């Protein structure tokens, strides 16, 4: 298994992030784990948004505003290639719970999927959750997303809710 590491996005990561986003566009794939990338016009706007998200305030579970979050790049050590991104919401809100969003959103670039990177990256994010005192982590995925489902199950996820609506979704919990 390739050795990977996580790190937060820095202001000088424009080329790395732009290349990453461009690959999702070329593949016609949804960008997950890079909180709000699709609503930004350029890297500077995205970076500013990610910095702002780190400093949001958490009041309580019922707040309508987003809770604070941290976004990490999952990087392969052998060639320093960005293989994925993980967004960790430091608190859970009712809106996140109701929408099966949970604490963690993640994505692996299309050319690097099915190599176990999501499983490794989620394991590392769970270590960060432990460090931050988060004892129970919730994650959602579309029911037909077998890769994401396997990633969550491989990290100890237990199905806690299923929604068979127009787009079938599953919600998992990992107790740390």
PDB file of C-alpha atoms in Angstrom:
ATOM      1  CA  UNK A   1       0.000   0.000   0.000  1.00  0.00           C
ATOM      2  CA  UNK A   2       1.262   3.454  -0.908  1.00  0.00           C
ATOM      3  CA  UNK A   3       2.295   5.749   1.925  1.00  0.00           C
ATOM      4  CA  UNK A   4       0.038   8.789   2.235  1.00  0.00           C
ATOM      5  CA  UNK A   5      -0.187  11.884   4.378  1.00  0.00           C
ATOM      6  CA  UNK A   6      -2.735  14.603   5.076  1.00  0.00           C
ATOM      7  CA  UNK A   7      -2.136  18.319   5.162  1.00  0.00           C
ATOM      8  CA  UNK A   8      -4.254  21.421   5.009  1.00  0.00           C
ATOM      9  CA  UNK A   9      -4.346  23.458   1.812  1.00  0.00           C
ATOM     10  CA  UNK A  10      -1.887  26.350   1.646  1.00  0.00           C
ATOM     11  CA  UNK A  11      -2.065  29.535  -0.406  1.00  0.00           C
ATOM     12  CA  UNK A  12       0.707  28.272  -2.717  1.00  0.00           C
ATOM     13  CA  UNK A  13      -1.216  25.081  -3.641  1.00  0.00           C
ATOM     14  CA  UNK A  14      -3.033  26.718  -6.547  1.00  0.00           C
ATOM     15  CA  UNK A  15      -1.498  24.536  -9.274  1.00  0.00           C
ATOM     16  CA  UNK A  16      -2.055  21.319  -7.317  1.00  0.00           C
ATOM     17  CA  UNK A  17      -5.705  22.133  -6.569  1.00  0.00           C
ATOM     18  CA  UNK A  18      -6.425  23.434 -10.075  1.00  0.00           C
ATOM     19  CA  UNK A  19      -5.017  20.241 -11.619  1.00  0.00           C
ATOM     20  CA  UNK A  20      -7.106  18.168  -9.174  1.00  0.00           C
ATOM     21  CA  UNK A  21     -10.338  20.017 -10.008  1.00  0.00           C
ATOM     22  CA  UNK A  22      -9.598  19.891 -13.755  1.00  0.00           C
ATOM     23  CA  UNK A  23      -9.404  16.090 -13.589  1.00  0.00           C
ATOM     24  CA  UNK A  24     -12.879  15.862 -12.034  1.00  0.00           C
ATOM     25  CA  UNK A  25     -14.200  18.099 -14.805  1.00  0.00           C
ATOM     26  CA  UNK A  26     -12.522  16.023 -17.543  1.00  0.00           C
ATOM     27  CA  UNK A  27     -14.061  12.843 -16.093  1.00  0.00           C
ATOM     28  CA  UNK A  28     -17.472  14.456 -15.598  1.00  0.00           C
ATOM     29  CA  UNK A  29     -17.265  13.505 -11.931  1.00  0.00           C
ATOM     30  CA  UNK A  30     -18.702  15.286  -8.886  1.00  0.00           C
ATOM     31  CA  UNK A  31     -16.099  16.972  -6.656  1.00  0.00           C
ATOM     32  CA  UNK A  32     -16.600  15.811  -3.071  1.00  0.00           C
ATOM     33  CA  UNK A  33     -14.422  16.620  -0.072  1.00  0.00           C
ATOM     34  CA  UNK A  34     -13.332  20.037  -1.297  1.00  0.00           C
ATOM     35  CA  UNK A  35     -15.960  22.077   0.480  1.00  0.00           C
ATOM     36  CA  UNK A  36     -17.560  24.561  -1.862  1.00  0.00           C
ATOM     37  CA  UNK A  37     -15.132  24.247  -4.766  1.00  0.00           C
ATOM     38  CA  UNK A  38     -17.875  24.298  -7.372  1.00  0.00           C
ATOM     39  CA  UNK A  39     -19.210  27.654  -6.161  1.00  0.00           C
ATOM     40  CA  UNK A  40     -15.835  29.413  -6.418  1.00  0.00           C
ATOM     41  CA  UNK A  41     -14.564  31.266  -9.483  1.00  0.00           C
ATOM     42  CA  UNK A  42     -10.863  30.652  -8.811  1.00  0.00           C
ATOM     43  CA  UNK A  43      -8.382  29.184  -6.347  1.00  0.00           C
ATOM     44  CA  UNK A  44      -8.007  32.414  -4.355  1.00  0.00           C
ATOM     45  CA  UNK A  45     -11.760  32.500  -3.740  1.00  0.00           C
ATOM     46  CA  UNK A  46     -11.742  28.817  -2.723  1.00  0.00           C
ATOM     47  CA  UNK A  47      -8.792  29.324  -0.389  1.00  0.00           C
ATOM     48  CA  UNK A  48     -10.478  32.317   1.251  1.00  0.00           C
ATOM     49  CA  UNK A  49     -13.664  30.271   1.691  1.00  0.00           C
ATOM     50  CA  UNK A  50     -11.772  27.362   3.296  1.00  0.00           C
ATOM     51  CA  UNK A  51     -10.028  29.747   5.691  1.00  0.00           C
ATOM     52  CA  UNK A  52     -13.358  31.293   6.632  1.00  0.00           C
ATOM     53  CA  UNK A  53     -14.862  27.840   7.269  1.00  0.00           C
ATOM     54  CA  UNK A  54     -12.110  27.098   9.798  1.00  0.00           C
ATOM     55  CA  UNK A  55     -13.190  30.112  11.845  1.00  0.00           C
ATOM     56  CA  UNK A  56     -16.948  29.583  11.847  1.00  0.00           C
ATOM     57  CA  UNK A  57     -18.598  29.326  15.257  1.00  0.00           C
ATOM     58  CA  UNK A  58     -20.491  26.366  16.646  1.00  0.00           C
ATOM     59  CA  UNK A  59     -23.308  27.340  18.990  1.00  0.00           C
ATOM     60  CA  UNK A  60     -25.461  24.235  19.147  1.00  0.00           C
ATOM     61  CA  UNK A  61     -26.856  21.274  17.221  1.00  0.00           C
ATOM     62  CA  UNK A  62     -29.867  23.274  16.002  1.00  0.00           C
ATOM     63  CA  UNK A  63     -27.953  26.159  14.464  1.00  0.00           C
ATOM     64  CA  UNK A  64     -28.674  26.854  10.818  1.00  0.00           C
ATOM     65  CA  UNK A  65     -25.165  28.085  10.025  1.00  0.00           C
ATOM     66  CA  UNK A  66     -22.447  25.673   8.976  1.00  0.00           C
ATOM     67  CA  UNK A  67     -20.158  24.496  11.755  1.00  0.00           C
ATOM     68  CA  UNK A  68     -16.391  25.026  11.545  1.00  0.00           C
ATOM     69  CA  UNK A  69     -14.575  22.654   9.200  1.00  0.00           C
ATOM     70  CA  UNK A  70     -11.063  21.781   8.094  1.00  0.00           C
ATOM     71  CA  UNK A  71     -10.132  20.638   4.594  1.00  0.00           C
ATOM     72  CA  UNK A  72      -7.189  18.315   4.038  1.00  0.00           C
ATOM     73  CA  UNK A  73      -5.360  17.136   0.966  1.00  0.00           C
ATOM     74  CA  UNK A  74      -4.489  13.425   0.853  1.00  0.00           C
ATOM     75  CA  UNK A  75      -1.069  13.224  -0.763  1.00  0.00           C
ATOM     76  CA  UNK A  76       0.913  10.204  -1.954  1.00  0.00           C
ATOM     77  CA  UNK A  77       4.439  10.419  -0.522  1.00  0.00           C
ATOM     78  CA  UNK A  78       6.252   8.714  -3.408  1.00  0.00           C
ATOM     79  CA  UNK A  79       5.473  11.483  -5.914  1.00  0.00           C
ATOM     80  CA  UNK A  80       3.676  14.163  -3.833  1.00  0.00           C
ATOM     81  CA  UNK A  81       0.542  13.696  -5.956  1.00  0.00           C
ATOM     82  CA  UNK A  82      -2.751  14.959  -4.565  1.00  0.00           C
ATOM     83  CA  UNK A  83      -4.985  11.881  -4.660  1.00  0.00           C
ATOM     84  CA  UNK A  84      -7.949  13.104  -2.612  1.00  0.00           C
ATOM     85  CA  UNK A  85      -9.490  15.705  -0.342  1.00  0.00           C
ATOM     86  CA  UNK A  86     -11.267  15.339   2.986  1.00  0.00           C
ATOM     87  CA  UNK A  87     -13.489  17.906   4.670  1.00  0.00           C
ATOM     88  CA  UNK A  88     -13.901  17.442   8.428  1.00  0.00           C
ATOM     89  CA  UNK A  89     -16.801  19.257  10.053  1.00  0.00           C
ATOM     90  CA  UNK A  90     -15.793  19.667  13.675  1.00  0.00           C
ATOM     91  CA  UNK A  91     -19.370  19.630  14.957  1.00  0.00           C
ATOM     92  CA  UNK A  92     -22.589  18.022  13.828  1.00  0.00           C
ATOM     93  CA  UNK A  93     -25.731  20.079  13.224  1.00  0.00           C
ATOM     94  CA  UNK A  94     -29.310  18.976  12.659  1.00  0.00           C
ATOM     95  CA  UNK A  95     -29.120  20.142   9.040  1.00  0.00           C
ATOM     96  CA  UNK A  96     -26.048  17.954   8.406  1.00  0.00           C
ATOM     97  CA  UNK A  97     -27.710  15.018  10.161  1.00  0.00           C
ATOM     98  CA  UNK A  98     -30.992  15.460   8.276  1.00  0.00           C
ATOM     99  CA  UNK A  99     -29.158  15.566   4.935  1.00  0.00           C
ATOM    100  CA  UNK A 100     -26.936  12.546   5.700  1.00  0.00           C
ATOM    101  CA  UNK A 101     -23.878  14.822   5.396  1.00  0.00           C
ATOM    102  CA  UNK A 102     -22.308  14.120   8.781  1.00  0.00           C
ATOM    103  CA  UNK A 103     -18.828  15.007   9.943  1.00  0.00           C
ATOM    104  CA  UNK A 104     -16.761  13.968   6.925  1.00  0.00           C
ATOM    105  CA  UNK A 105     -16.990  14.542   3.192  1.00  0.00           C
ATOM    106  CA  UNK A 106     -14.306  13.132   0.922  1.00  0.00           C
ATOM    107  CA  UNK A 107     -13.371  12.534  -2.651  1.00  0.00           C
ATOM    108  CA  UNK A 108     -10.635  10.712  -4.545  1.00  0.00           C
ATOM    109  CA  UNK A 109      -9.530  11.961  -7.948  1.00  0.00           C
ATOM    110  CA  UNK A 110     -10.998   9.750 -10.690  1.00  0.00           C
ATOM    111  CA  UNK A 111      -7.668   8.360 -11.942  1.00  0.00           C
ATOM    112  CA  UNK A 112      -6.708   7.228  -8.422  1.00  0.00           C
ATOM    113  CA  UNK A 113      -9.881   5.416  -7.387  1.00  0.00           C
ATOM    114  CA  UNK A 114     -10.047   1.735  -6.397  1.00  0.00           C
ATOM    115  CA  UNK A 115      -6.575   1.781  -4.884  1.00  0.00           C
ATOM    116  CA  UNK A 116      -7.577   1.931  -1.221  1.00  0.00           C
ATOM    117  CA  UNK A 117      -6.758   5.630  -0.830  1.00  0.00           C
ATOM    118  CA  UNK A 118     -10.188   6.595   0.518  1.00  0.00           C
ATOM    119  CA  UNK A 119      -9.973   3.881   3.198  1.00  0.00           C
ATOM    120  CA  UNK A 120      -6.496   5.040   4.233  1.00  0.00           C
ATOM    121  CA  UNK A 121      -7.482   8.702   4.159  1.00  0.00           C
ATOM    122  CA  UNK A 122     -10.604   8.148   6.240  1.00  0.00           C
ATOM    123  CA  UNK A 123      -8.547   6.216   8.798  1.00  0.00           C
ATOM    124  CA  UNK A 124      -6.224   9.224   9.095  1.00  0.00           C
ATOM    125  CA  UNK A 125      -9.173  11.621   9.418  1.00  0.00           C
ATOM    126  CA  UNK A 126     -10.593   9.436  12.187  1.00  0.00           C
ATOM    127  CA  UNK A 127      -7.246   9.807  14.010  1.00  0.00           C
ATOM    128  CA  UNK A 128      -7.660  13.596  13.758  1.00  0.00           C
ATOM    129  CA  UNK A 129     -11.219  13.235  15.088  1.00  0.00           C
ATOM    130  CA  UNK A 130      -9.865  11.381  18.133  1.00  0.00           C
ATOM    131  CA  UNK A 131      -7.293  14.124  18.707  1.00  0.00           C
ATOM    132  CA  UNK A 132     -10.073  16.722  18.579  1.00  0.00           C
ATOM    133  CA  UNK A 133     -12.263  14.810  21.048  1.00  0.00           C
ATOM    134  CA  UNK A 134     -14.867  13.664  18.533  1.00  0.00           C
ATOM    135  CA  UNK A 135     -16.077  10.287  19.853  1.00  0.00           C
ATOM    136  CA  UNK A 136     -18.614   9.400  17.199  1.00  0.00           C
ATOM    137  CA  UNK A 137     -18.312  10.236  13.502  1.00  0.00           C
ATOM    138  CA  UNK A 138     -21.194  10.215  11.036  1.00  0.00           C
ATOM    139  CA  UNK A 139     -20.867   9.899   7.260  1.00  0.00           C
ATOM    140  CA  UNK A 140     -23.330   9.522   4.443  1.00  0.00           C
ATOM    141  CA  UNK A 141     -23.156   8.160   0.932  1.00  0.00           C
ATOM    142  CA  UNK A 142     -25.452   7.273  -1.916  1.00  0.00           C
ATOM    143  CA  UNK A 143     -26.541   3.653  -1.577  1.00  0.00           C
ATOM    144  CA  UNK A 144     -25.216   2.742  -5.038  1.00  0.00           C
ATOM    145  CA  UNK A 145     -21.768   4.174  -4.275  1.00  0.00           C
ATOM    146  CA  UNK A 146     -20.155   0.824  -3.466  1.00  0.00           C
ATOM    147  CA  UNK A 147     -16.655   2.319  -3.133  1.00  0.00           C
ATOM    148  CA  UNK A 148     -17.716   4.842  -0.514  1.00  0.00           C
ATOM    149  CA  UNK A 149     -19.780   2.234   1.313  1.00  0.00           C
ATOM    150  CA  UNK A 150     -16.740  -0.111   1.466  1.00  0.00           C
ATOM    151  CA  UNK A 151     -14.535   2.751   2.684  1.00  0.00           C
ATOM    152  CA  UNK A 152     -16.896   3.482   5.557  1.00  0.00           C
ATOM    153  CA  UNK A 153     -17.406  -0.183   6.458  1.00  0.00           C
ATOM    154  CA  UNK A 154     -13.641  -0.842   6.332  1.00  0.00           C
ATOM    155  CA  UNK A 155     -13.251   1.852   8.978  1.00  0.00           C
ATOM    156  CA  UNK A 156     -15.856   0.355  11.315  1.00  0.00           C
ATOM    157  CA  UNK A 157     -18.970   2.127  10.056  1.00  0.00           C
ATOM    158  CA  UNK A 158     -22.375   0.844  11.105  1.00  0.00           C
ATOM    159  CA  UNK A 159     -25.490   1.701   9.112  1.00  0.00           C
ATOM    160  CA  UNK A 160     -27.784   3.860  11.263  1.00  0.00           C
ATOM    161  CA  UNK A 161     -30.280   5.164   8.705  1.00  0.00           C
ATOM    162  CA  UNK A 162     -31.383   4.496   5.129  1.00  0.00           C
ATOM    163  CA  UNK A 163     -33.443   6.755   2.889  1.00  0.00           C
ATOM    164  CA  UNK A 164     -34.936   5.096  -0.175  1.00  0.00           C
ATOM    165  CA  UNK A 165     -36.094   8.376  -1.698  1.00  0.00           C
ATOM    166  CA  UNK A 166     -35.469   9.512  -5.245  1.00  0.00           C
ATOM    167  CA  UNK A 167     -31.743   9.064  -4.653  1.00  0.00           C
ATOM    168  CA  UNK A 168     -31.236   6.260  -2.153  1.00  0.00           C
ATOM    169  CA  UNK A 169     -28.842   7.250   0.655  1.00  0.00           C
ATOM    170  CA  UNK A 170     -27.213   5.542   3.625  1.00  0.00           C
ATOM    171  CA  UNK A 171     -25.993   7.124   6.855  1.00  0.00           C
ATOM    172  CA  UNK A 172     -23.268   5.514   8.934  1.00  0.00           C
ATOM    173  CA  UNK A 173     -21.706   6.006  12.345  1.00  0.00           C
ATOM    174  CA  UNK A 174     -18.183   5.131  13.410  1.00  0.00           C
ATOM    175  CA  UNK A 175     -17.706   5.045  17.163  1.00  0.00           C
ATOM    176  CA  UNK A 176     -14.132   5.921  18.100  1.00  0.00           C
TER     177      UNK A 176
END
